[in-house]
Structure formats: structure tokens, C-alpha cells
CSV table of C-alpha atoms in Angstrom, one decimal:
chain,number,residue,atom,x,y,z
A,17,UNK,CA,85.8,99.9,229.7
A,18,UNK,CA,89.0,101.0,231.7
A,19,UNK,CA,91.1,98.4,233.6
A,20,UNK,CA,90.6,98.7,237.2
A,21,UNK,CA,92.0,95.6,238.8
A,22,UNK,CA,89.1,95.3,241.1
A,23,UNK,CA,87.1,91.9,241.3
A,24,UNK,CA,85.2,90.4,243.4
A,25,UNK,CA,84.1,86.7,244.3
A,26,UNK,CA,80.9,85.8,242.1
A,27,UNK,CA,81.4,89.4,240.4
A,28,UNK,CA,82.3,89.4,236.5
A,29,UNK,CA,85.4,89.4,235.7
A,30,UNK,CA,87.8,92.3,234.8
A,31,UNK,CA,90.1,92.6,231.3
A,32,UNK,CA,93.0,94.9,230.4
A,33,UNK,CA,93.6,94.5,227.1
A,34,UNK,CA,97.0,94.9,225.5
A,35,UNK,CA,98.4,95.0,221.9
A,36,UNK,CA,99.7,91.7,222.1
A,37,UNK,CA,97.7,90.2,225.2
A,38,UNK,CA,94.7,90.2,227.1
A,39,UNK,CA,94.6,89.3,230.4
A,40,UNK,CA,91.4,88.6,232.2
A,41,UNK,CA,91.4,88.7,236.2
A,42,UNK,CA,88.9,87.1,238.2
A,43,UNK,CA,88.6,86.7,241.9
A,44,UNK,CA,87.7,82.7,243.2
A,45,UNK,CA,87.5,80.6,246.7
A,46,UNK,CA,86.8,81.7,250.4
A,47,UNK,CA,90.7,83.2,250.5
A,48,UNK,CA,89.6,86.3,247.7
A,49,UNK,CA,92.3,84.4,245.0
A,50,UNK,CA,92.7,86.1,241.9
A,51,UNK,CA,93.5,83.8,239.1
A,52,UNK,CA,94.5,85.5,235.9
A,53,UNK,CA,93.6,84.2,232.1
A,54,UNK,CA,96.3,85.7,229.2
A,55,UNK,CA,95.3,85.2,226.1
A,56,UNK,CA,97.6,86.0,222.9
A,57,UNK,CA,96.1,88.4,220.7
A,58,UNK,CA,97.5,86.9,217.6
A,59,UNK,CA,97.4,83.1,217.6
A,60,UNK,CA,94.4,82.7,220.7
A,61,UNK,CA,96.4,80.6,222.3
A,62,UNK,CA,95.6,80.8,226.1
A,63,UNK,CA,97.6,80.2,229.9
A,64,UNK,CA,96.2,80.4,233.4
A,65,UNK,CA,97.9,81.7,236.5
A,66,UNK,CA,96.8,80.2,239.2
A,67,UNK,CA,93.9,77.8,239.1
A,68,UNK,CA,93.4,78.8,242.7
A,69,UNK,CA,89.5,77.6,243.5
A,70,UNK,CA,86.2,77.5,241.9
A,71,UNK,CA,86.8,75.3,238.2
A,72,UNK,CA,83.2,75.9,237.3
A,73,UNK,CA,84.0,79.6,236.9
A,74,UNK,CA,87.7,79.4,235.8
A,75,UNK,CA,86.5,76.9,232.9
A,76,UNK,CA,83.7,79.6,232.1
A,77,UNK,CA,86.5,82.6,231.9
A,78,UNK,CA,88.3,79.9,229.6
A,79,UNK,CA,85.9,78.8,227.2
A,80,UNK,CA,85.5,76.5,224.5
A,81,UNK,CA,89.2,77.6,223.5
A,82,UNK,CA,90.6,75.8,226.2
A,83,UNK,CA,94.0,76.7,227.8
A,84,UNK,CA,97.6,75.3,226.9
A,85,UNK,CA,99.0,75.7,229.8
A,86,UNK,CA,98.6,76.6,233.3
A,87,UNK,CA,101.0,78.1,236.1
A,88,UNK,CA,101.0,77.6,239.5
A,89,UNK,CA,102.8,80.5,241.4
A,90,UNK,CA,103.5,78.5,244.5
A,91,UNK,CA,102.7,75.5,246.4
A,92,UNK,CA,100.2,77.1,249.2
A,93,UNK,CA,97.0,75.3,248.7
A,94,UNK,CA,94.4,78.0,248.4
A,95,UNK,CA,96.3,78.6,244.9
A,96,UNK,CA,95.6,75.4,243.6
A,97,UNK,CA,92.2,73.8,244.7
A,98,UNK,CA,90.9,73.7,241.2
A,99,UNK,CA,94.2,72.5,239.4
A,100,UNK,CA,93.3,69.0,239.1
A,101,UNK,CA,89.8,69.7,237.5
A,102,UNK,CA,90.9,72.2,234.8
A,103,UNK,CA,93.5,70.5,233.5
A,104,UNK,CA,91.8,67.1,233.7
A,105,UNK,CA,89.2,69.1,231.5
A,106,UNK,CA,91.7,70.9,229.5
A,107,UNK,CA,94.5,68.8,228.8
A,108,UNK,CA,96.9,71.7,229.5
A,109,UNK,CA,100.5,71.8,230.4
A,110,UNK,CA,101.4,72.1,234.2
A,111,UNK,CA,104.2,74.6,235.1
A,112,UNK,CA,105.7,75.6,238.8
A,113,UNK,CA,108.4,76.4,240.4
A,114,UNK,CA,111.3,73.6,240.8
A,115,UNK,CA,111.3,73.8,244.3
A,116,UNK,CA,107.6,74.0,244.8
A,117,UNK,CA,106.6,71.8,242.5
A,118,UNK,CA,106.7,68.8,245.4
A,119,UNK,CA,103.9,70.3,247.2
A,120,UNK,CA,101.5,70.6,244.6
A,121,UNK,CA,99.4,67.4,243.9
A,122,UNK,CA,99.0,67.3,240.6
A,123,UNK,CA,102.3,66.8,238.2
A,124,UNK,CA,103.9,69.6,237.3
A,125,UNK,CA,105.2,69.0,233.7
A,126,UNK,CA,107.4,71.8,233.3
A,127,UNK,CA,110.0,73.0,236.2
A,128,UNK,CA,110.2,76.2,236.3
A,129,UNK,CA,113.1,78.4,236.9
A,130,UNK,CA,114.6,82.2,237.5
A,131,UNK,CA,115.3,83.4,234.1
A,132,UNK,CA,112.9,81.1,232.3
A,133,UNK,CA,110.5,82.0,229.3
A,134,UNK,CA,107.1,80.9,229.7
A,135,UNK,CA,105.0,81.5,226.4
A,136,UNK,CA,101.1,82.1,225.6
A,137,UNK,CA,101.1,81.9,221.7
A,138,UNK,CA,103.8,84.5,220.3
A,139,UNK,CA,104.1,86.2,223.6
A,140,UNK,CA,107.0,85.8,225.9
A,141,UNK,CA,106.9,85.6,229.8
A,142,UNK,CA,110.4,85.8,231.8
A,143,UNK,CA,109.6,83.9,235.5
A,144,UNK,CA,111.6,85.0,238.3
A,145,UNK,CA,112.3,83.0,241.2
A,146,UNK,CA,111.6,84.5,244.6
A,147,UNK,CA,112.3,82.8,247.6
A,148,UNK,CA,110.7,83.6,251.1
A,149,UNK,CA,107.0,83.4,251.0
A,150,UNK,CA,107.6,80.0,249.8
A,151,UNK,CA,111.2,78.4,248.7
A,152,UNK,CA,110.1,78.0,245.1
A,153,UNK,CA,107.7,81.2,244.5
A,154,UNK,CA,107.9,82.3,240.9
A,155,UNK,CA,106.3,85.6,239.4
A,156,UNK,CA,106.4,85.9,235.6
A,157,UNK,CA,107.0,89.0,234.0
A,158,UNK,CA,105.5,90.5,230.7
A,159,UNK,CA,108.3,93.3,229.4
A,160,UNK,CA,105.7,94.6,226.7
A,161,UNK,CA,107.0,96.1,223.9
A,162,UNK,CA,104.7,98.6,223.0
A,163,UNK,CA,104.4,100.1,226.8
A,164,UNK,CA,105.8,99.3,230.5
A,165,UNK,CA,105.9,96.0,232.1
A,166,UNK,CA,103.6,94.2,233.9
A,167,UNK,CA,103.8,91.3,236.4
A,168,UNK,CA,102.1,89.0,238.2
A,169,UNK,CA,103.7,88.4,241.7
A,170,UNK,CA,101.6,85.3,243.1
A,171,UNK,CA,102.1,86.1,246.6
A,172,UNK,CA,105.1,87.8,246.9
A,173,UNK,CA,103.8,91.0,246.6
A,174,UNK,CA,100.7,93.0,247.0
A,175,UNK,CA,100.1,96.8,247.4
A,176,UNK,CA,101.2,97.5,250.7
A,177,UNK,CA,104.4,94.8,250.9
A,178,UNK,CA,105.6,92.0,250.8
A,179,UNK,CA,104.3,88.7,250.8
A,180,UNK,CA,103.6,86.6,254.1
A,181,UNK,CA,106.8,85.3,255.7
A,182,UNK,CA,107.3,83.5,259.2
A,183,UNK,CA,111.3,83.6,259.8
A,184,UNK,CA,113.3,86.6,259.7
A,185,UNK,CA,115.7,84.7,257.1
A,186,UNK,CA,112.8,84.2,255.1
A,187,UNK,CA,111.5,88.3,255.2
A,188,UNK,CA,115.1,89.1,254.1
A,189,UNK,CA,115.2,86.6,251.2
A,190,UNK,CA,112.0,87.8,250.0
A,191,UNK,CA,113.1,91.9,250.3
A,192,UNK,CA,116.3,90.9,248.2
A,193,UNK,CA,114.8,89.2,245.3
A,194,UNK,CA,111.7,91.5,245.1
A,195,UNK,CA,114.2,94.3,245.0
A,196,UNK,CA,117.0,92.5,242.6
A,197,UNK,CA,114.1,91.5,240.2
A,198,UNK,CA,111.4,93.1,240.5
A,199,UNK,CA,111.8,96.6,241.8
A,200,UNK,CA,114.5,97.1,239.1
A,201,UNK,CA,111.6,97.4,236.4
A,202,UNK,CA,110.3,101.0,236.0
A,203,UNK,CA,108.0,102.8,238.3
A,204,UNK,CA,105.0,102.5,235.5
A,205,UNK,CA,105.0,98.2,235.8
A,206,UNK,CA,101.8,97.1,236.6
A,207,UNK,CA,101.5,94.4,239.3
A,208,UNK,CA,99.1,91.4,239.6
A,209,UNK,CA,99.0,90.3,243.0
A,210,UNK,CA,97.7,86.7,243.7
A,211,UNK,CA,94.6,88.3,245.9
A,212,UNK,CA,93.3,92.0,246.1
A,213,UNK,CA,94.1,94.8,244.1
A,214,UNK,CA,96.4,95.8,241.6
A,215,UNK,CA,99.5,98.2,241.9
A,216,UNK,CA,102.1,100.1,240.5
A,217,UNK,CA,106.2,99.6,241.5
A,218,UNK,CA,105.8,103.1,241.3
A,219,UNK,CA,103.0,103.6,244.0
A,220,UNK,CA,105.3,100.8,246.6
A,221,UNK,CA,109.2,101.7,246.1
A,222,UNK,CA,108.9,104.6,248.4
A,223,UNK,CA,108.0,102.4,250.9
A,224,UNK,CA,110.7,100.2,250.9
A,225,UNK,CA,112.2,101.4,254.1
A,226,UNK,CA,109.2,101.3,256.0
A,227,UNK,CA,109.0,97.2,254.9
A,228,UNK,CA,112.6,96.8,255.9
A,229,UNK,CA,111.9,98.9,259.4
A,230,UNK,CA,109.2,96.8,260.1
A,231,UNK,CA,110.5,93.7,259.2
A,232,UNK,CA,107.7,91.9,257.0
């Protein structure tokens, strides 16, 4: 089955599968969250982004190989409503961003910052700190060596812009990392956004302008 990137609440779940990794994406919760499973092809070792909603089915998509470790993008509560329950049943590692990590309630274990590595097993994630949807918003990114990157952007982007922002200060902040971190990664990255569809860099750089015009 090809990759689409398209789920749906209560619908199964959709998985792109890599050399090295396979990531499973699943839609939970009234907000449409996508929470993403990668698991490393070689050693099974798996990580969650995003326990978002839902544990029953996020423990399901896990399965009886548990998780090591699970990352919360950003503090906004629709992205971690099932935190406590999966890893109170999994026993994994907590990881955020360090300036976020204060509004999630459950510990975060490991403080999280730009330029970090994040591992799943023998694979290698590099988180990148984006500040303006919330002041510790972290995406991770996957540079795979046997194609193009991919990423998964919590909030911070989605096809079509830029994550929510309420200040003007805050819209700015968010175009300048995005663009200084992200958008410097080839047209073919592939982009996991924290709800909807996926996306290309290549199918939103030429629409740069328009975000900056429009101002959010």
C-alpha cells in the first residue's frame, strides 16, 4: 500500500515504511491530532510523538512491544490528553521541549533542546526548537540516508502555513525559525504535521511570501 498521510479518527491507521524506520500515523481526540509511532527497523525499538488523545487506541498502534520513549511536541493540551496513561502503562521515557516542559503535567524526563538527538533504536532524530506557536515548540527531523528528509512539525507547520500564533512578535519568531531550520532542508522533505494532512517543503516554499503578506 502507498503512503498517503491521510487518517481519520476511528479509521485504521496509515504506515510509510522506510529502510531504516517505519512510522505509523494515526488520527485521535475531538481536535483531529495525529500522533505518530516510529519504529526502528533493526532493533524494534519504538517512540511516540505526541500522545495527543485516545490511550486505548495509541496503546493498540503500540502493541505488546511497548514504547521507550515518548515526545511531546508542545505544551497545548489537546497534544497530551493521553500522556499520563501510556506511559503509566509503558514505562517510557518523557521528552519536551525545555521551555514547554512546565505546562505539561506529567514529568518530562528529558529536556529537550535545538540541535538535540532524539533516538528510536539505531535511528537518529535532530529536534529543532521553534519558538512562536508556543515558546518551547520542538519538531524533530529524520535526515534519512537512503532518501530525503522527513519531519514532523507538531504544530508549527501544516500545508497551507504556519502554525497558530496570537502576537505579531510571535508570527515573526515562528516564520524565522521555520525558514532558518526547516525550510533549509530540500524541496522533497516530507512533513508530518500535528493534525491533517501531510506535505512536502516543496509544495509550501513558494508560498512564503504570501504567509509573510498576510501575517500568520
Amino acid at each position: 500500500m502507498t503512503y498517503s498521510g491521510r487518517v481519520t479518527v476511528g479509521g485504521p491507521a496509515d504506515v510509510h515504511e522506510l529502510k531504516d524506520l517505519m512510522i505509523t500515523k494515526v488520527a485521535v481526540g475531538p481536535m483531529d491530532n495525529n500522533a505518530y509511532l516510529l519504529r526502528c527497523r533493526a532493533t524494534d525499538e519504538q517512540l511516540l510523538i505526541d500522545a495527543a488523545d485516545d490511550a486505548g487506541t495509541l496503546l493498540g498502534t503500540i502493541g505488546d512491544d511497548g514504547i521507550a520513549s515518548v515526545v511531546t511536541t508542545h505544551r497545548h493540551g489537546d497534544h497530551w490528553q493521553a500522556l499520563a496513561e501510556v506511559v503509566a502503562a509503558t514505562g517510557a521515557r518523557t521528552h519536551a521541549g525545555r521551555e514547554d516542559a512546565a505546562g505539561i503535567p506529567v514529568p518530562t524526563d528529558v529536556m529537550v533542546d535545538d540541535g538535540d538527538t532524539v533516538r528510536v533504536g539505531r535511528v537518529e532524530l535532530t529536534a529543532r526548537h521553534l519558538v512562536g506557536h508556543t515558546p518551547g515548540s520542538i519538531a524533530l527531523v529524520y535526515d534519512d540516508p537512503h532518501g530525503h528528509p522527513h519531519v514532523f512539525t507538531g504544530d508549527c507547520l501544516f500545508p497551507g502555513g504556519p502554525g497558530r500564533t496570537t502576537r505579531p512578535e510571535d508570527f515573526t519568531s515562528l516564520m524565522s525559525d521555520l525558514e532558518a531550520k526547516v525550510f533549509v532542508l530540500p524541496d522533497e522533505t516530507w512533513i508530518y504535521p500535528g493534525h491533517g494532512n501531510d506535505t512536502t517543503l516543496g509544495a509550501e516554499r513558494p508560498h512564503l511570501g504570501e504567509w509573510h503578506e498576510r501575517g500568520w
